[in-house]
Tab-separated table of C-alpha atoms in Angstrom:
chain	number	residue	atom	x	y	z
A	1	MET	CA	64.185	75.161	68.187
A	2	THR	CA	66.610	73.204	70.373
A	3	MET	CA	70.115	73.984	71.504
A	4	ASP	CA	72.722	71.282	70.998
A	5	SER	CA	74.257	69.663	74.053
A	6	GLY	CA	77.677	71.159	73.327
A	7	ALA	CA	76.303	74.683	73.616
A	8	LEU	CA	74.507	73.759	76.832
A	9	ARG	CA	77.760	72.489	78.309
A	10	ALA	CA	79.704	75.531	77.104
A	11	ARG	CA	77.481	78.057	78.851
A	12	PRO	CA	78.093	76.820	82.440
A	13	ALA	CA	81.817	76.507	81.664
A	14	ALA	CA	81.908	80.092	80.398
A	15	THR	CA	80.012	81.248	83.475
A	16	ARG	CA	82.553	79.546	85.743
A	17	ARG	CA	85.430	81.164	83.861
A	18	ASN	CA	83.793	84.584	84.137
A	19	ALA	CA	83.240	84.130	87.881
A	20	ARG	CA	86.828	82.983	88.368
A	21	THR	CA	88.178	85.901	86.323
A	22	HIS	CA	86.047	88.346	88.305
A	23	ALA	CA	87.228	86.927	91.623
A	24	LEU	CA	90.848	86.790	90.489
A	25	GLU	CA	90.892	90.419	89.361
A	26	ILE	CA	89.343	91.724	92.577
A	27	ILE	CA	91.438	89.671	95.004
A	28	ARG	CA	94.629	90.341	93.030
A	29	GLN	CA	93.959	94.078	93.051
A	30	LYS	CA	93.286	94.065	96.798
A	31	ILE	CA	96.628	92.341	97.338
A	32	ILE	CA	98.479	94.732	95.024
A	33	THR	CA	97.006	97.821	96.684
A	34	LEU	CA	97.771	96.326	100.119
A	35	GLU	CA	94.123	96.392	101.136
A	36	LEU	CA	94.966	92.760	101.826
A	37	ALA	CA	98.351	93.133	103.521
A	38	PRO	CA	101.074	90.477	103.745
A	39	GLY	CA	100.152	87.897	106.364
A	40	THR	CA	96.391	88.393	106.027
A	41	ARG	CA	94.486	85.099	106.260
A	42	LEU	CA	92.096	84.595	103.354
A	43	SER	CA	88.862	82.753	104.054
A	44	GLU	CA	87.130	81.205	101.047
A	45	ASN	CA	83.775	81.600	102.777
A	46	GLU	CA	84.322	85.264	103.600
A	47	LEU	CA	85.593	86.109	100.119
A	48	ALA	CA	82.697	84.243	98.531
A	49	GLY	CA	80.246	86.210	100.660
A	50	GLN	CA	81.909	89.546	99.908
A	51	LEU	CA	81.963	88.926	96.156
A	52	GLY	CA	78.600	87.193	95.928
A	53	LEU	CA	80.122	84.051	94.438
A	54	SER	CA	80.348	80.383	95.312
A	55	ARG	CA	83.511	79.003	96.870
A	56	THR	CA	84.614	77.275	93.647
A	57	PRO	CA	85.762	80.389	91.717
A	58	ILE	CA	87.344	81.728	94.904
A	59	ARG	CA	89.319	78.518	95.373
A	60	GLU	CA	90.377	78.518	91.713
A	61	SER	CA	91.461	82.161	91.981
A	62	LEU	CA	93.581	81.451	95.038
A	63	ILE	CA	95.319	78.636	93.165
A	64	LEU	CA	96.201	81.063	90.359
A	65	LEU	CA	97.371	83.680	92.857
A	66	ALA	CA	99.596	81.054	94.484
A	67	GLU	CA	101.220	80.500	91.085
A	68	GLU	CA	102.074	84.228	91.086
A	69	GLN	CA	103.427	83.793	94.630
A	70	LEU	CA	100.948	86.367	95.897
A	71	VAL	CA	99.432	83.898	98.368
A	72	PHE	CA	100.653	80.718	100.030
A	73	VAL	CA	99.105	77.880	102.009
A	74	VAL	CA	100.124	76.999	105.554
A	75	PRO	CA	98.933	73.555	106.707
A	76	GLN	CA	96.397	73.736	109.550
A	77	VAL	CA	96.226	77.519	109.115
A	78	GLY	CA	94.950	78.262	105.627
A	79	THR	CA	95.781	80.616	102.773
A	80	LEU	CA	97.758	83.742	103.631
A	81	VAL	CA	98.756	86.791	101.604
A	82	ALA	CA	102.439	86.398	100.784
A	83	PRO	CA	105.149	88.900	101.676
A	84	ILE	CA	106.480	91.065	98.863
A	85	LEU	CA	109.062	88.939	97.100
A	86	LEU	CA	112.237	90.909	96.362
A	87	SER	CA	113.438	88.575	93.612
A	88	GLU	CA	110.124	89.043	91.790
A	89	ILE	CA	110.506	92.825	92.068
A	90	GLU	CA	113.887	92.612	90.348
A	91	THR	CA	112.518	90.370	87.596
A	92	ALA	CA	109.514	92.629	87.061
A	93	GLN	CA	111.768	95.672	86.874
A	94	PHE	CA	113.903	93.940	84.232
A	95	VAL	CA	110.836	93.110	82.134
A	96	ARG	CA	109.284	96.531	82.571
A	97	GLU	CA	112.407	98.564	81.897
A	98	SER	CA	113.372	96.481	78.860
A	99	LEU	CA	109.963	96.737	77.207
A	100	GLU	CA	109.196	100.338	78.125
A	101	LEU	CA	112.558	101.663	76.956
A	102	ALA	CA	112.304	99.697	73.713
A	103	ALA	CA	108.810	101.071	73.137
A	104	LEU	CA	109.888	104.606	73.991
A	105	SER	CA	112.675	104.517	71.411
A	106	GLU	CA	110.111	103.712	68.721
A	107	SER	CA	107.630	106.266	70.036
A	108	VAL	CA	110.017	109.165	69.376
A	109	ALA	CA	109.461	108.941	65.618
A	110	ARG	CA	105.780	108.028	65.876
A	111	ALA	CA	104.391	110.455	68.459
A	112	THR	CA	101.867	112.930	67.041
A	113	PRO	CA	100.667	116.210	68.572
A	114	ASP	CA	97.490	114.376	69.583
A	115	ASP	CA	99.580	111.738	71.375
A	116	ILE	CA	101.465	114.412	73.289
A	117	ALA	CA	98.192	116.146	74.159
A	118	GLU	CA	96.816	112.853	75.508
A	119	LEU	CA	99.875	112.330	77.701
A	120	ASN	CA	99.650	115.897	78.999
A	121	ALA	CA	95.958	115.407	79.780
A	122	ILE	CA	96.830	112.361	81.889
A	123	ILE	CA	99.515	114.362	83.691
A	124	ASP	CA	97.004	117.156	84.382
A	125	ALA	CA	94.607	114.583	85.834
A	126	GLN	CA	97.425	113.226	87.997
A	127	ARG	CA	98.089	116.702	89.374
A	128	ILE	CA	94.427	116.898	90.365
A	129	ALA	CA	94.679	113.471	92.028
A	130	ASP	CA	97.747	114.702	93.897
A	131	SER	CA	95.963	117.846	95.098
A	132	ARG	CA	93.105	115.692	96.381
A	133	LYS	CA	95.470	113.092	97.882
A	134	THR	CA	93.690	110.286	96.046
A	135	GLN	CA	96.355	107.600	95.802
A	136	ALA	CA	94.105	105.072	94.073
A	137	GLY	CA	93.221	107.573	91.363
A	138	PHE	CA	96.868	108.457	90.921
A	139	PHE	CA	97.868	104.831	90.375
A	140	THR	CA	95.105	104.291	87.833
A	141	LEU	CA	96.345	107.314	85.907
A	142	ASP	CA	99.946	106.160	86.256
A	143	GLU	CA	99.048	102.875	84.596
A	144	GLU	CA	97.196	104.801	81.889
A	145	PHE	CA	100.220	107.018	81.231
A	146	HIS	CA	102.600	104.100	80.749
A	147	ALA	CA	100.098	102.059	78.735
A	148	THR	CA	99.502	105.074	76.473
A	149	LEU	CA	103.235	105.462	75.901
A	150	MET	CA	103.413	101.791	74.967
A	151	GLY	CA	100.524	102.263	72.571
A	152	ILE	CA	102.247	105.160	70.806
A	153	SER	CA	105.084	102.798	69.892
A	154	GLY	CA	102.656	100.560	68.021
A	155	HIS	CA	103.147	97.737	70.523
A	156	GLY	CA	100.319	98.478	72.915
A	157	SER	CA	99.540	94.825	73.571
A	158	ALA	CA	102.994	94.433	75.151
A	159	TRP	CA	101.626	96.328	78.145
A	160	ARG	CA	99.734	93.173	79.139
A	161	THR	CA	103.080	91.408	79.539
A	162	VAL	CA	104.376	94.224	81.722
A	163	ALA	CA	101.202	94.359	83.819
A	164	GLN	CA	101.179	90.618	84.431
A	165	ALA	CA	104.830	90.584	85.485
A	166	LYS	CA	104.785	93.416	87.986
A	167	ALA	CA	102.370	92.431	90.756
A	168	HIS	CA	105.058	92.338	93.470
A	169	LEU	CA	106.628	95.505	92.067
A	170	ASP	CA	103.275	97.285	92.194
A	171	ARG	CA	102.845	96.341	95.848
A	172	ALA	CA	106.188	97.977	96.571
A	173	ARG	CA	105.215	101.017	94.494
A	174	HIS	CA	102.120	101.533	96.627
A	175	LEU	CA	104.283	101.490	99.741
A	176	SER	CA	106.856	103.810	98.179
A	177	LEU	CA	104.465	106.731	97.800
A	178	SER	CA	104.888	107.574	101.471
A	179	PHE	CA	108.558	108.245	100.724
A	180	THR	CA	108.468	109.718	97.212
A	181	GLY	CA	105.131	111.478	96.970
A	182	MET	CA	103.032	111.813	93.855
A	183	SER	CA	104.394	115.177	92.735
A	184	VAL	CA	107.909	113.829	92.109
A	185	LEU	CA	106.581	111.064	89.868
A	186	ILE	CA	104.290	113.466	88.024
A	187	ASP	CA	107.198	115.809	87.326
A	188	GLN	CA	109.139	112.864	85.918
A	189	HIS	CA	106.206	112.045	83.640
A	190	GLN	CA	106.308	115.632	82.420
A	191	VAL	CA	110.020	115.432	81.580
A	192	ILE	CA	109.444	112.199	79.645
A	193	THR	CA	106.561	113.766	77.723
A	194	ASP	CA	108.410	117.003	76.972
A	195	SER	CA	111.442	115.059	75.731
A	196	LEU	CA	109.209	112.939	73.525
A	197	ALA	CA	107.506	116.057	72.140
A	198	ALA	CA	110.920	117.537	71.321
A	199	GLY	CA	111.976	114.346	69.547
A	200	ASN	CA	114.858	113.875	71.976
A	201	GLY	CA	115.032	110.129	72.377
A	202	ASP	CA	118.132	110.135	74.577
A	203	ALA	CA	116.601	112.570	77.071
A	204	ALA	CA	113.322	110.647	77.094
A	205	ALA	CA	115.124	107.348	77.732
A	206	SER	CA	117.268	108.844	80.492
A	207	ALA	CA	114.207	110.321	82.206
A	208	MET	CA	112.285	107.060	81.887
A	209	ARG	CA	115.156	105.018	83.289
A	210	GLU	CA	115.457	107.331	86.296
A	211	HIS	CA	111.683	107.240	86.773
A	212	LEU	CA	111.417	103.457	86.726
A	213	ARG	CA	114.408	102.876	89.005
A	214	ARG	CA	113.429	105.358	91.686
A	215	VAL	CA	111.284	102.756	93.416
A	216	PHE	CA	114.381	100.847	94.557
A	217	ASN	CA	115.517	103.732	96.763
A	218	ASP	CA	112.054	103.822	98.294
A	219	ILE	CA	111.990	100.058	98.846
A	220	ALA	CA	115.210	100.296	100.850
A	221	ALA	CA	113.577	102.909	103.079
A	222	VAL	CA	110.360	100.906	103.467
A	223	ARG	CA	112.321	97.780	104.414
A	224	GLN	CA	113.952	99.705	107.237
A	225	THR	CA	110.591	100.531	108.792
A	226	ASN	CA	108.533	97.481	107.739
A	227	PRO	CA	110.903	94.539	107.172
A	228	GLU	CA	108.113	92.018	107.811
A	229	LEU	CA	106.420	93.013	104.538
A	230	PHE	CA	109.274	91.649	102.404
A	231	THR	CA	111.097	88.385	101.900
A	232	LEU	CA	114.062	87.132	99.897
A	233	ASP	CA	112.867	83.525	100.046
A	234	PRO	CA	109.506	82.608	98.453
A	235	SER	CA	109.242	79.588	100.763
A	236	GLN	CA	109.078	81.791	103.854
């Protein structure tokens, strides 16, 4: 039995896409979590060695990250991690708040006791993460909480749009924890969940709006202490 030439060509192409996707996800996450801080120089050779990949998927990933304005190229220097772009934070907040509030309004009539129990289980896990001071675990659970809320509305796939839009916002959120603390955010999650369980859409929306906007107060504080991490101009 022989395999046609089209299938033979497709397999290497699929392998390249998988390698690029793998590299993109890892590098993007390192930038979002600030493991790769603004101003860090990114070496294709070093990244390829760390990820066990060739330079091609690394180079392709960096091109895609440049399109998100998460990295930029300086002639004679190389590729650097970009500062946190304030205009992108505002755009991401607009997208996130619009979609999450719209989803929440539909979730009020759709939420079941099992849905509420799932949200409370996530909150309980967040309290454990807080007690152990595991910031990475907290953020994973935070994403799960908001994605679950979106799913309750019946529009779970819209979370992909939110997640793709908020890379710069997420970088700021990681920085903001030193000012807000996990417990405040967890308590806000609880108010949202309790309001949803009570069928009080107005209270749930008010709590969600306050929760999502809190980051802007924290950003102002972070900019006072670390102004070099932010920029108004994407060309800088």
